[in-house]
Structure formats: structure tokens, C-alpha cells
Short mmCIF file of C-alpha atoms and ligand atoms in Angstrom, two decimals:
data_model
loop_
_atom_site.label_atom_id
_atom_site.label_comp_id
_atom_site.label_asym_id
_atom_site.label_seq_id
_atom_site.Cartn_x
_atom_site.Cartn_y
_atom_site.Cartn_z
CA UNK A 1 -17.86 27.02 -44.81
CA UNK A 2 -19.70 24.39 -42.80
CA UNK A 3 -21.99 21.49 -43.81
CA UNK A 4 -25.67 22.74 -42.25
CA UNK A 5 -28.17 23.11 -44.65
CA UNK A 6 -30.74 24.60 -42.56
CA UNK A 7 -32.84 24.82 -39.38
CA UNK A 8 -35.93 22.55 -38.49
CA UNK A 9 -38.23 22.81 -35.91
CA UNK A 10 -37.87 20.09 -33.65
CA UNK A 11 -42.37 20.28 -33.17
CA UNK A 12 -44.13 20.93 -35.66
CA UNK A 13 -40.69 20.36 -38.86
CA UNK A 14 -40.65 24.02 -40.27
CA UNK A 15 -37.51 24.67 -42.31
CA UNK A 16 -35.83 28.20 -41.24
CA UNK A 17 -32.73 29.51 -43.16
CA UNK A 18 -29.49 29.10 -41.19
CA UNK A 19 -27.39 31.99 -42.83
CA UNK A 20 -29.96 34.50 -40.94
CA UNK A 21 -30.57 34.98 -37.12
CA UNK A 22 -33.04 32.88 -35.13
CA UNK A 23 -34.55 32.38 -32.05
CA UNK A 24 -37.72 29.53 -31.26
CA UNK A 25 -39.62 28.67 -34.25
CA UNK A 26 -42.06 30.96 -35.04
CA UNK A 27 -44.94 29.01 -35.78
CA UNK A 28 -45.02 26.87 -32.38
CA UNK A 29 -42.60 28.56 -29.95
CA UNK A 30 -40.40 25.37 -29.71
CA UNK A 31 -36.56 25.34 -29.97
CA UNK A 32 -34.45 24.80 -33.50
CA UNK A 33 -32.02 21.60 -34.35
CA UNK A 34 -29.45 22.41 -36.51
CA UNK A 35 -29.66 20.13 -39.33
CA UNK A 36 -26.37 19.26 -41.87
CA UNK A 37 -24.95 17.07 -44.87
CA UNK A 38 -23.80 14.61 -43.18
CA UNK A 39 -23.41 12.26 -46.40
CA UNK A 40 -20.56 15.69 -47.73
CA UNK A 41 -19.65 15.64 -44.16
CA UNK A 42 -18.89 11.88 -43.94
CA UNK A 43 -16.50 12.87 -47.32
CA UNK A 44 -14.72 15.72 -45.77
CA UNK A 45 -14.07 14.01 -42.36
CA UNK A 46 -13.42 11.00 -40.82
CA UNK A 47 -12.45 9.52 -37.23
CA UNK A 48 -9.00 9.36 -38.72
CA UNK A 49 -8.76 13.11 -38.81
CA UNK A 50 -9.06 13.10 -35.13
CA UNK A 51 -5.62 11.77 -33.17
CA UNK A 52 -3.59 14.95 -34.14
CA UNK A 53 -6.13 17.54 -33.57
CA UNK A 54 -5.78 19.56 -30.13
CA UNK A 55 -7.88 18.39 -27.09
CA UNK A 56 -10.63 20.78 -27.04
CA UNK A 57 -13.62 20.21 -28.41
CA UNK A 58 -12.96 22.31 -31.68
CA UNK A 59 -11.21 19.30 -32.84
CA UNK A 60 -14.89 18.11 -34.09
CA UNK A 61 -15.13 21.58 -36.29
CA UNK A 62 -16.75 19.95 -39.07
CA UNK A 63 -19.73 18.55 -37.00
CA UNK A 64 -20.35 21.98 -35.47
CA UNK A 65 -21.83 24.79 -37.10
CA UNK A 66 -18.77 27.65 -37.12
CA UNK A 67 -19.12 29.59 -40.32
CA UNK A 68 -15.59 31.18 -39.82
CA UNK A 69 -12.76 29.40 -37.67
CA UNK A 70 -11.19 33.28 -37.06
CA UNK A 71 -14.74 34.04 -35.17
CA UNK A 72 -14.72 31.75 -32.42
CA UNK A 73 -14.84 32.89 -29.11
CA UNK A 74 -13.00 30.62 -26.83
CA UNK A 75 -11.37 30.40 -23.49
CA UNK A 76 -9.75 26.54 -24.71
CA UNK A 77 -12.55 23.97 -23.98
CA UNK A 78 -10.57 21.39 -23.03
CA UNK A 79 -11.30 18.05 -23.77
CA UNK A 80 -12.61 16.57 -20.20
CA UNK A 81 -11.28 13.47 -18.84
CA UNK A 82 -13.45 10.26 -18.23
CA UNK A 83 -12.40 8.99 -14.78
CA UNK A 84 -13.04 5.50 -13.46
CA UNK A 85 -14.49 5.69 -9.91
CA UNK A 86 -13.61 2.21 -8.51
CA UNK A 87 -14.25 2.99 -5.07
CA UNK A 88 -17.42 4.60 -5.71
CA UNK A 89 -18.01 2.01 -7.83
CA UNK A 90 -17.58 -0.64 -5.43
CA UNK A 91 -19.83 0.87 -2.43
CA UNK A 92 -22.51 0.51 -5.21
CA UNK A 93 -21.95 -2.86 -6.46
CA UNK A 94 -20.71 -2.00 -10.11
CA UNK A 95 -17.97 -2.82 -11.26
CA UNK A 96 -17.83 0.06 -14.54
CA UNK A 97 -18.79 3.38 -13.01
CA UNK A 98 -17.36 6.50 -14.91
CA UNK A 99 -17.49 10.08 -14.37
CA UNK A 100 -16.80 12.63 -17.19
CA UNK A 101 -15.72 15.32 -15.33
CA UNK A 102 -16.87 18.36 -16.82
CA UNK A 103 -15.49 20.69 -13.87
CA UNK A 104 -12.77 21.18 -15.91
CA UNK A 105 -14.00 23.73 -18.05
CA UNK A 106 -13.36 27.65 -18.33
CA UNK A 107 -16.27 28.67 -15.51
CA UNK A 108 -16.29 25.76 -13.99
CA UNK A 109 -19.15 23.56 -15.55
CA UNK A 110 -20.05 22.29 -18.88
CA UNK A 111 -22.11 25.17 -19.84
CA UNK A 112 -19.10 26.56 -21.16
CA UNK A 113 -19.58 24.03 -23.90
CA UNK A 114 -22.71 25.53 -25.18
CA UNK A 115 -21.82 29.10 -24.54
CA UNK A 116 -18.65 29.31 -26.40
CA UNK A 117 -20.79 27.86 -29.41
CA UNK A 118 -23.76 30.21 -28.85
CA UNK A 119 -21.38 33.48 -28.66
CA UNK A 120 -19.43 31.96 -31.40
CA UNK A 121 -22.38 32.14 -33.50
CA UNK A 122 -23.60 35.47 -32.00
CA UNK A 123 -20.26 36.86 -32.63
CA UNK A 124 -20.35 35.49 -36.50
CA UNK A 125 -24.14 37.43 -37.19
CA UNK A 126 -22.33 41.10 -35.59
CA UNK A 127 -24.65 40.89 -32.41
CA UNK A 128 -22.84 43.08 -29.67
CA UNK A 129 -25.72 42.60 -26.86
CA UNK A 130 -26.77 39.40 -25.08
CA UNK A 131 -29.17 38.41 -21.97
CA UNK A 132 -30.18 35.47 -20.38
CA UNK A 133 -31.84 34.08 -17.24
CA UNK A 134 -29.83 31.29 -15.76
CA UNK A 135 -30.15 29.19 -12.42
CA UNK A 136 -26.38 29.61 -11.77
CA UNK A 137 -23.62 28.69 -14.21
CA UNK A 138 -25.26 29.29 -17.60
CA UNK A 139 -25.14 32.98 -16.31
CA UNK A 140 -21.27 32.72 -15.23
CA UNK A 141 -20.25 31.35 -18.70
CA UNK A 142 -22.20 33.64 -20.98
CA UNK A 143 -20.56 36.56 -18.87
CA UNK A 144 -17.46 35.01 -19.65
CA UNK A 145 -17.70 34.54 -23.09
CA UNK A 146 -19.17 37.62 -23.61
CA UNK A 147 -16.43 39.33 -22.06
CA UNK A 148 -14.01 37.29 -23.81
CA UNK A 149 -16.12 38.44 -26.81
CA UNK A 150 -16.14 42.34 -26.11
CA UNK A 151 -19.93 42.10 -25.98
CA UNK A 152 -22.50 43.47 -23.56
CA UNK A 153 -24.21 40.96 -21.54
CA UNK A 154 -27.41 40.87 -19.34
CA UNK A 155 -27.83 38.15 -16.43
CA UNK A 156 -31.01 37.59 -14.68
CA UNK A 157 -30.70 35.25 -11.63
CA UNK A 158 -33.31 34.05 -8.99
CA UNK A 159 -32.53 36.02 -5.80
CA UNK A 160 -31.64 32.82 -3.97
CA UNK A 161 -28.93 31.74 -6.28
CA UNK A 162 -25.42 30.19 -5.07
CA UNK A 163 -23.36 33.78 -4.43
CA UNK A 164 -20.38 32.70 -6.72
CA UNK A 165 -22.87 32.86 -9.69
CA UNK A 166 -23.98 35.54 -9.11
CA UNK A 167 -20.75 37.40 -8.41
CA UNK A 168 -18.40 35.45 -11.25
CA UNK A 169 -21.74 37.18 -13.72
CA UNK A 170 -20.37 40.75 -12.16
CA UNK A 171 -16.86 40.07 -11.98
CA UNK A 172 -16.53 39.36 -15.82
CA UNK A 173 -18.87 42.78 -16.47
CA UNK A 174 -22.36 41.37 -17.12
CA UNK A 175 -24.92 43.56 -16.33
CA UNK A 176 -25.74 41.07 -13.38
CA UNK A 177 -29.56 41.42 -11.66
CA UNK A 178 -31.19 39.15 -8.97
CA UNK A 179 -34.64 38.34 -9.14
CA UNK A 180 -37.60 37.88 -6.76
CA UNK A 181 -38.55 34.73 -8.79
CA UNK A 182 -37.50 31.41 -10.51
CA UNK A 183 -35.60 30.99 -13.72
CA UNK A 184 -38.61 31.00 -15.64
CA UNK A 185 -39.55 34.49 -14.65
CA UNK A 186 -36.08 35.49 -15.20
CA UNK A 187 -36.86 34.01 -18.34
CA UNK A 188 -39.88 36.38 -18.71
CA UNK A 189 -37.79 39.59 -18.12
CA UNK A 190 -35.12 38.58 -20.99
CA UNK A 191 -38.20 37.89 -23.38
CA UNK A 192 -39.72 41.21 -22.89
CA UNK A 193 -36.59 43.01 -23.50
CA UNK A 194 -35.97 41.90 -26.47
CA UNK A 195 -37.60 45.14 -27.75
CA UNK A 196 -37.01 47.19 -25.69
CA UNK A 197 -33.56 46.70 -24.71
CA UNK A 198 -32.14 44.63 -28.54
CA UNK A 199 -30.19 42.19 -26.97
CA UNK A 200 -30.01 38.74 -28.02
CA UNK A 201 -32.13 35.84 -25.97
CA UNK A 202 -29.22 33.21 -25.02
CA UNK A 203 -31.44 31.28 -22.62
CA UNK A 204 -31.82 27.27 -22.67
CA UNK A 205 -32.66 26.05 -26.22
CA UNK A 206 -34.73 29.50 -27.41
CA UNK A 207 -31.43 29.88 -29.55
CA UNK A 208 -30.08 26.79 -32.04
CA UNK A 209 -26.44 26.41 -30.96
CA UNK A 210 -26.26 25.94 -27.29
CA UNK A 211 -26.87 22.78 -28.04
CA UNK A 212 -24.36 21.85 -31.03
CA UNK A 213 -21.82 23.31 -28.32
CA UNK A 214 -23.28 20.67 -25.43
CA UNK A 215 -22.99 18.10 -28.27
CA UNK A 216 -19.33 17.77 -27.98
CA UNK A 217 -20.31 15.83 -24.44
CA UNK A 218 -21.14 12.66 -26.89
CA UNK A 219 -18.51 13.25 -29.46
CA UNK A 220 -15.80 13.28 -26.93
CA UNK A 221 -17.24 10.41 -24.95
CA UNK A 222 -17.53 8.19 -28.08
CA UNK A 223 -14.30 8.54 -28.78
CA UNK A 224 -13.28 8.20 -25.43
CA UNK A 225 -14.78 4.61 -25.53
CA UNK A 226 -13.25 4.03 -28.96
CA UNK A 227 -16.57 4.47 -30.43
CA UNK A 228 -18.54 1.81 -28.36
CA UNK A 229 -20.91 3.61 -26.34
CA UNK A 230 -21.60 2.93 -23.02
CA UNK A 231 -24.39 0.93 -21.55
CA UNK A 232 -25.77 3.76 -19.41
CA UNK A 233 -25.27 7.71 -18.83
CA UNK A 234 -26.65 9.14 -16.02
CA UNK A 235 -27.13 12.98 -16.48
CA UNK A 236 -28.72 15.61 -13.96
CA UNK A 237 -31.36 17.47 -15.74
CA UNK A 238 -32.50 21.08 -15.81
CA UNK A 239 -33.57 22.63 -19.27
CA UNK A 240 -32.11 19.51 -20.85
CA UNK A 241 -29.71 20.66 -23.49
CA UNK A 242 -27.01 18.47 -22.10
CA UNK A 243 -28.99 15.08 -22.60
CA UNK A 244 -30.15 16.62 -25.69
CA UNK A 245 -26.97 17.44 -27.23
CA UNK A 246 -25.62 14.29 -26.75
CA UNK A 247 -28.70 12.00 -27.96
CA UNK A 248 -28.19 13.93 -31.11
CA UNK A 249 -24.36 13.53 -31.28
CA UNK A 250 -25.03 9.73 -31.11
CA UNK A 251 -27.93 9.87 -33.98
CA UNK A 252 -25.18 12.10 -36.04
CA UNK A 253 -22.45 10.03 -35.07
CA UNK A 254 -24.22 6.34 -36.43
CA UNK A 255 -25.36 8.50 -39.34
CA UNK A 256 -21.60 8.85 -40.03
CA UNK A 257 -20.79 5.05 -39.32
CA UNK A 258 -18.82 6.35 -36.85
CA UNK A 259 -19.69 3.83 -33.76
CA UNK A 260 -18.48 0.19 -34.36
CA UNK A 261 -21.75 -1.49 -33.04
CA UNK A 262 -25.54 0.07 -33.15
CA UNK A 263 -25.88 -0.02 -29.10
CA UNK A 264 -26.77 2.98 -27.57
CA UNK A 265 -26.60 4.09 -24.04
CA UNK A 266 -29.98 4.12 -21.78
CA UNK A 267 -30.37 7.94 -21.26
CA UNK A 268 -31.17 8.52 -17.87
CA UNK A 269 -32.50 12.07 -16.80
CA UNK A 270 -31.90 12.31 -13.27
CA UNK A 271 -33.82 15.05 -10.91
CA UNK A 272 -34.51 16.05 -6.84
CA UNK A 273 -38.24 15.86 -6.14
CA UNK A 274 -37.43 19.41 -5.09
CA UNK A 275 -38.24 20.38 -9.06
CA UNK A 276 -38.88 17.02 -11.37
CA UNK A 277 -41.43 18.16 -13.94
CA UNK A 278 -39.12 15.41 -16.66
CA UNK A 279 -39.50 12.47 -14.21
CA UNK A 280 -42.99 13.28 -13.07
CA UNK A 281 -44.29 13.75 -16.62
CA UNK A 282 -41.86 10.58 -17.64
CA UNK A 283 -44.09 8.63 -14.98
CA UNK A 284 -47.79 9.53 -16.25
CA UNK A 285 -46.54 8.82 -20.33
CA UNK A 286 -46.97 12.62 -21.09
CA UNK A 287 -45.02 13.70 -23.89
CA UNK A 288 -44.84 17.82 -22.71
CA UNK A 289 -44.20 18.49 -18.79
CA UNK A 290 -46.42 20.54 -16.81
CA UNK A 291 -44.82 23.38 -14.49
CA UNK A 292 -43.38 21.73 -11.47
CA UNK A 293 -45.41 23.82 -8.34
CA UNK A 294 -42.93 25.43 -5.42
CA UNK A 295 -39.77 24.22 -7.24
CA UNK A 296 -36.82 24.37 -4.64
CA UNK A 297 -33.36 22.45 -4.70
CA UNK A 298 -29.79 22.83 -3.52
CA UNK A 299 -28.92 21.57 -7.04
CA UNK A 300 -29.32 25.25 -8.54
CA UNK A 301 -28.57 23.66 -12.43
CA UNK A 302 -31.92 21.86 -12.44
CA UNK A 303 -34.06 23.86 -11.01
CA UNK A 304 -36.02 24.46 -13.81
CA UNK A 305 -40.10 24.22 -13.06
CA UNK A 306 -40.99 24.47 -17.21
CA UNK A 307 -38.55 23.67 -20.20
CA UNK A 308 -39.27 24.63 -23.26
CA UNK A 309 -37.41 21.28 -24.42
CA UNK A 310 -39.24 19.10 -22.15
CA UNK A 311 -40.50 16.87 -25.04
CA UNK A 312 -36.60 16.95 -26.82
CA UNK A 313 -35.68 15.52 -23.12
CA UNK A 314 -38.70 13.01 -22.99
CA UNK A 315 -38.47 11.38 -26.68
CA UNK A 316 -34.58 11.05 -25.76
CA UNK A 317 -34.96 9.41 -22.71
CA UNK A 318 -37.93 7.23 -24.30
CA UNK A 319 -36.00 6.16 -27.65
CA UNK A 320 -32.85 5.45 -25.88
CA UNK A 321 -35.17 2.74 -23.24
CA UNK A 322 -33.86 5.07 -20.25
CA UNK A 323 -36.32 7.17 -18.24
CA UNK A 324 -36.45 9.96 -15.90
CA UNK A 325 -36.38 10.00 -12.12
CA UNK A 326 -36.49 11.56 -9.01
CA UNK A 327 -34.67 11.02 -5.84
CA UNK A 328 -35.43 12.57 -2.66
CA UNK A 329 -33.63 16.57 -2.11
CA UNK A 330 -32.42 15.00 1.24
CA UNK A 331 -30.03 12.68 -0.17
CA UNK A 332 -27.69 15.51 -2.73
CA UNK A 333 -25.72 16.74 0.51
CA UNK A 334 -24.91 13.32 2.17
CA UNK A 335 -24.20 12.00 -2.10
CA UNK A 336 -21.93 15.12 -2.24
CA UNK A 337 -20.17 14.15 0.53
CA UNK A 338 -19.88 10.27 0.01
CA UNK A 339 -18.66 10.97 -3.89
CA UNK A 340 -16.33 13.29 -3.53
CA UNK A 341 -14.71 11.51 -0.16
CA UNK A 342 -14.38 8.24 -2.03
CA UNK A 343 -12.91 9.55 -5.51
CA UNK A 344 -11.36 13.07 -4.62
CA UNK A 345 -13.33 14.81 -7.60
CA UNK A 346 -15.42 18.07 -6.91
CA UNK A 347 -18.43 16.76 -7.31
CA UNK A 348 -21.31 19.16 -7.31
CA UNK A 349 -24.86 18.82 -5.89
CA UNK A 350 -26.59 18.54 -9.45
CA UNK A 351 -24.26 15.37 -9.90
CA UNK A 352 -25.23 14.14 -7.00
CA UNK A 353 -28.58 13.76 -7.85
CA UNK A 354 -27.33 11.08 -10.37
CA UNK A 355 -25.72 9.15 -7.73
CA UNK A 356 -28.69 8.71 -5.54
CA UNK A 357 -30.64 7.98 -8.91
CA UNK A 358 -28.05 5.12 -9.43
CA UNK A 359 -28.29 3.10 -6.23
CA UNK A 360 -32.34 3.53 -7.30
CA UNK A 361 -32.13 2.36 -10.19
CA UNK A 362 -29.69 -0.47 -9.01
CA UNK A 363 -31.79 -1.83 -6.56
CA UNK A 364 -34.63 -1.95 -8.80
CA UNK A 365 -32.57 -3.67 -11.15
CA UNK A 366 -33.20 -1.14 -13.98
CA UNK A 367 -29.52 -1.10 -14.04
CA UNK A 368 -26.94 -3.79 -14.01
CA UNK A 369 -23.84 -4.27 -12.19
CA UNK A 370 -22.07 -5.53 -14.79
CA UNK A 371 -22.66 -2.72 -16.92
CA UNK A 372 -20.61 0.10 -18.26
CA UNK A 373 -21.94 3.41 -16.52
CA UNK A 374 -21.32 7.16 -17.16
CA UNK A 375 -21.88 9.76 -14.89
CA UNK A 376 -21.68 13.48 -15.58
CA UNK A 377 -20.14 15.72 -13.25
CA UNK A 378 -21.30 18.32 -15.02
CA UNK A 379 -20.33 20.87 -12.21
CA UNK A 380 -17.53 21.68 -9.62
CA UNK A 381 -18.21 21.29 -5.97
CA UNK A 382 -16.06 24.65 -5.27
CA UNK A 383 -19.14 26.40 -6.98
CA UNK A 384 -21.52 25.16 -4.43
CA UNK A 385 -20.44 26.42 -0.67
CA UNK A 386 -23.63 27.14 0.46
CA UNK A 387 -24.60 23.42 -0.28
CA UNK A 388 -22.46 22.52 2.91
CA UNK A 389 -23.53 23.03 6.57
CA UNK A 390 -20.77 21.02 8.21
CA UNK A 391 -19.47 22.93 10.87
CA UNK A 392 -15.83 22.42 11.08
CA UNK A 393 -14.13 22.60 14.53
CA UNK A 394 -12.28 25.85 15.13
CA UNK A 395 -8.94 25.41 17.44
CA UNK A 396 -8.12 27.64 19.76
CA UNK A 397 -4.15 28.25 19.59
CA UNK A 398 -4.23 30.18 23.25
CA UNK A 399 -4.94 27.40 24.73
CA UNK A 400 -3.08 23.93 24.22
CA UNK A 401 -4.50 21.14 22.06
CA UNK A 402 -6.76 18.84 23.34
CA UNK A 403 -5.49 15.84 21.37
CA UNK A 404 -8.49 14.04 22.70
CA UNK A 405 -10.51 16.02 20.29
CA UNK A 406 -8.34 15.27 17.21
C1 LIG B 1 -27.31 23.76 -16.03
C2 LIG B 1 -26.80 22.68 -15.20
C3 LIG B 1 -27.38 21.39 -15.25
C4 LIG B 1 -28.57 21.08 -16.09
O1 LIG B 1 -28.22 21.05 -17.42
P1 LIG B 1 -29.25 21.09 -18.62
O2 LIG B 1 -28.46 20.72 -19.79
O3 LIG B 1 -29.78 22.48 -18.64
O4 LIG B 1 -30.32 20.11 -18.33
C5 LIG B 1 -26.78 20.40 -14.50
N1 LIG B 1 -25.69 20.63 -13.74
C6 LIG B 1 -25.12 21.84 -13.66
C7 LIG B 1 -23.93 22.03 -12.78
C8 LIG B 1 -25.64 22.90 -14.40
O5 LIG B 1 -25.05 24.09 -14.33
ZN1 LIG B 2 -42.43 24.74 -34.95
#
């Protein structure tokens, strides 16, 4: 038992039955919400339930769409902690910079959020076979879950893609291929083999429950604040279902009466002008992004030339008075470095993205100093070696030290 009542097509508003198996709306090719009772679920549940549930994120069961508690397929989705980062904070200028560090997930990023929802799901309808195409670590958590699953699993990767991702996919049995191309022709292979191959399509938003899973992000963070949002979240954006899942989980969330005050956080997508098709269609007022031409980034989770969300992204960024940008690819390494030498997390490359976006959007005064701001660390640095090029010294014990050097 659950409280959805159905499926709705986030386009064009076509109704689609939730107790059967979907994949994009059939009509328009756009991706699914999943729609419930909130008024029943507001009767069932309340904040109140919360304080002696365990810290994962199944401890918000009743806003999620699990059918049967004994089919979820989980590696223990802990709850992620929100860190202040005063010294961070202060080379900025702000004096409330936060960072929900999503590292701390099974695989090592929050795609583990969506993933364990998505095979949940998968694992409720008796499907035994799933694919996807994945810039990095949607592929590493899918084999994972999967695995954990018993099921058969298909990655396809572009060819250039960080080698931990593409050997975590192998090490937990995925069928594991690299591609000559970008995600979106990854994307093309996993389409066509839906026939001929009967696996299940698991890639960003073409199924309805990546996103419930990436929805926990704003549960957890509202009640992290005691249910008064922040002013601002900064999140690095690829196919979107991150920024997506939580814009929702704040709509569901006042629906419930759950947040003391109507305030919602400025939604800020954050991209490297290595692949922005979000900011650059944010900029010219277009609703639906055009492919982004020669897309290439060391910040592998968002580089995504076409989403098939890109107008879910763009009217969540637009009602929440944020926007999209783009800073420059040659400021991730140096951000990587500064962040993670200030505050001691792992902070990975698609992260910061969001950093550089900040001082932006600080010196243009689109942000505050005053104000309360979330950053996602939606990755961990460890993933990420080849996003280094330091060379570190290499001593010579034959010889003895040359203390000068030290
Ligand atoms: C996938 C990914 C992103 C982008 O997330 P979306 O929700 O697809 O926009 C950002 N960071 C990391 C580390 C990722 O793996
Ligand atoms: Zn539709």
C-alpha cells in the first residue's frame, strides 16, 4: 500500500496507470511525475512520525512510492549530513554556507538515491534485466543495485569516462561497454535495445522513480533546517533529476503543511561552459534547451548536451526566482582544490562548479552574504583522479633528504 494515485505527464498532463510499467509518456516522449493523496497522506503521517525512524532515507516511506516494504533493494541510504563550511564560507564573504554531503552514499554519490528507488520499483513489477547510459556514477549505482538485486544490468559509458566508473560498473557484474560517443548516444544504444535485448530503460527521467528516490535530497534537508528552508541551494546540473526531485519535495512538502513559513529556496542550476545547454537556454527565456555542440567537461555528472527534462529543470529554476549559469571549465580544478583544502570534504569536480557559480553570483549580488546557502556535494572527490594533474614530488630514499626542498 502507498498513497499514488497515478502517473501524469509532466508536458502535455496525460494520466497513465501506476500499478503497470512505464517508461516516457507516450503521447509526447517527456518524462512521468508520480502523483499521490497527499490530503490521506497528510492523515497517515506526520513530521511527528519522524524522530524515531532510522537515518536513511526510507524513514519518509509514505512519501515514496514502495508498493511492498519486503521489496526494496537497498545498500542503507544513509541520511547525509549538512556540514557548515565556515572557512569556505569566509574566503567568500558569507557567513551561512552549507554543504550536504552526499559522498556518503553506497557508490559514492547521490545517485544511489534514485537508483535504489528505481530498482526498488523494477524489482516490485518482476523485471530481471536493466540498461542505462550514464556519464559516470548513475552507471556505478545501477550496477550496484542491480547486483544487490540479483538482476542483469547493461552500462553504456562514453569512452572517455573517469576509469573508476567504468570499472566499479564491471566490478559489481554489469554488462559494462564504452562508447565512441556522449551520453546521449549511449542513450541511443539503450533505446534501441529495448526490443531487441528486453531490458528495462533506467536512464535520467525516461523512467518515473529516479526521481521520487532523488526527492529524499529536500525531505532530508527540510528537516535538517527544522522545516525552514534555506535561502539558496546551489546544485550542479546534468539531466536534472536532482534539482527536480527536490523542487517537488518542497511543492509536496507545503502541500502537507509541513514547512513553518512559505519561503522557498532560489534554485540555482549550476554548469561549466564546457556543456551548459540549462544556463544557455535559461539566458535567451527558452523554455526547452537545444543540444549543447562539442560538450566536454572534467565534471563527468553534467555532461549532458540534451535532457529530456530540460523544461522540468527550467520551470524549477524559474518558479523558485533562481536561474541557471555557467562558469568557466578552467576554474572546477583550482575550486576542487580550494574546497576541499579549506573544509577537508571530498569534494568532487561537479560540486565545484557550484562554487565558482557562487562567488558569480556573489559579486553580482544575485546572492547575499547574509543569506543561508546550500551546496550539494553531490559526489566524492576519490571518484575523480583523473581530475588532478598535480605532480607530487617523489623522494629519493638513496640519497639523503634535501630538507631545503621540504
Ligand atoms: C549525475 C551527477 C550530477 C548531475 O545530476 P543530475 O541530477 O543528473 O542533474 C552531478 N554530480 C554528480 C557527481 C553526478 O554524478
Ligand atoms: Zn505527454
Amino acid at each position: 500500500m502507498n498513497f499514488v494515485t497515478h502517473l501524469e505527464c509532466a508536458n502535455c498532463g496525460k494520466h497513465y496507470d501506476a500499478t503497470l510499467v512505464h517508461g516516457l509518456c507516450v503521447e509526447c516522449q517527456r518524462p512521468l511525475w508520480v502523483r499521490y493523496d497527499l490530503d490521506a497522506l497528510g492523515k497517515k503521517f506526520s513530521k511527528k512520525d519522524l524522530p524515531g525512524r532510522p537515518p536513511t532515507m526510507w524513514r519518509y516511506l509514505e512519501m515514496l512510492p514502495v508498493n511492498d516494504p519486503a521489496k526494496i533493494v537497498s545498500l542503507t541510504e544513509t541520511v547525509t549530513p549538512v556540514v557548515t563550511a565556515q572557512r569556505l564560507g569566509s574566503s567568500l564573504g558569507v557567513k551561512n554556507l552549507f554543504i550536504k554531503d552526499e559522498s556518503r552514499l553506497p557508490t559514492g554519490s547521490f545517485k544511489a538515491r534514485g537508483m535504489t528507488m528505481a530498482i526498488t520499483k523494477a524489482n516490485e513489477f518482476g523485471i530481471r534485466r536493466v540498461a542505462a547510459p550514464t556519464a559516470g556514477n548513475a552507471g556505478g549505482a545501477m550496477a550496484a543495485y542491480a547486483a544487490r538485486a540479483g538482476m542483469e544490468s547493461y552500462v553504456f559509458m562514453p569512452q572517455d569516462t573517469p576509469a573508476i566508473n567504468v570499472k566499479e560498473c564491471w566490478l559489481a557484474g554489469a554488462k559494462t561497454f564504452r562508447v565512441n560517443g556522449l551520453i546521449n548516444d549511449c542513450g541511443r544504444i539503450v533505446g534501441e535495445g529495448k526490443v531487441k535485448m528486453n531490458w528495462f530503460d533506467l536512464s535520467t527521467l525516461k523512467e518515473p522513480y529516479r526521481i521520487e528516490g532523488k526527492k529524499t535530497m529536500g525531505l532530508e534537508l527540510a528537516e535538517q533546517f527544522d522545516w525552514e528552508l534555506p535561502d539558496v541551494i546551489l546544485y550542479p546540473t546534468g539531466g536534472g533529476t536532482g534539482l527536480i526531485g527536490m523542487w517537488k519535495a518542497f511543492a509536496e512538502l507545503e502541500q502537507l503543511g509541513w514547512l513553518k513559513s512559505p519561503h522557498k529556496p532560489r534554485m540555482i542550476s549550476c554548469q561549466s561552459d564546457g556543456c551548459a545547454p540549462i544556463a544557455t537556454a535559461f539566458a535567451k527565456g527558452e523554455r526547452f534547451a537545444a543540444k549543447f555542440e562539442n560538450a566536454a567537461t572534467i565534471a563527468s555528472g553534467v555532461r549532458v548536451p540534451v535532457a529530456v527534462g530540460d523544461f522540468m529543470i527550467l520551470d524549477a529554476v524559474r518558479a523558485s526566482a533562481g536561474c541557471a549559469v555557467a562558469v568557466p571549465e578552467e576554474t572546477i580544478a583550482p575550486w576542487m582544490k580550494k574546497a576541499i583544502s579549506l573544509e577537508g570534504l571530498a569534494i568532487c569536480p561537479e560540486t565545484a562548479v557550484c562554487f565558482g557559480a557562487l562567488e558569480m553570483l556573489l559579486a553580482r549580488g544575485d546572492i547575499l552574504p547574509h543569506e543561508r546557502i546550500v551546496v550539494f556535494n553531490t559526489g566524492a572527490a576519490q571518484k575523480y583522479p583523473e581530475a588532478v594533474h598535480e605532480k607530487i614530488p617523489l623522494l629519493d630514499i638513496s640519497k639523503p633528504i634535501d630538507w631545503n626542498k621540504i
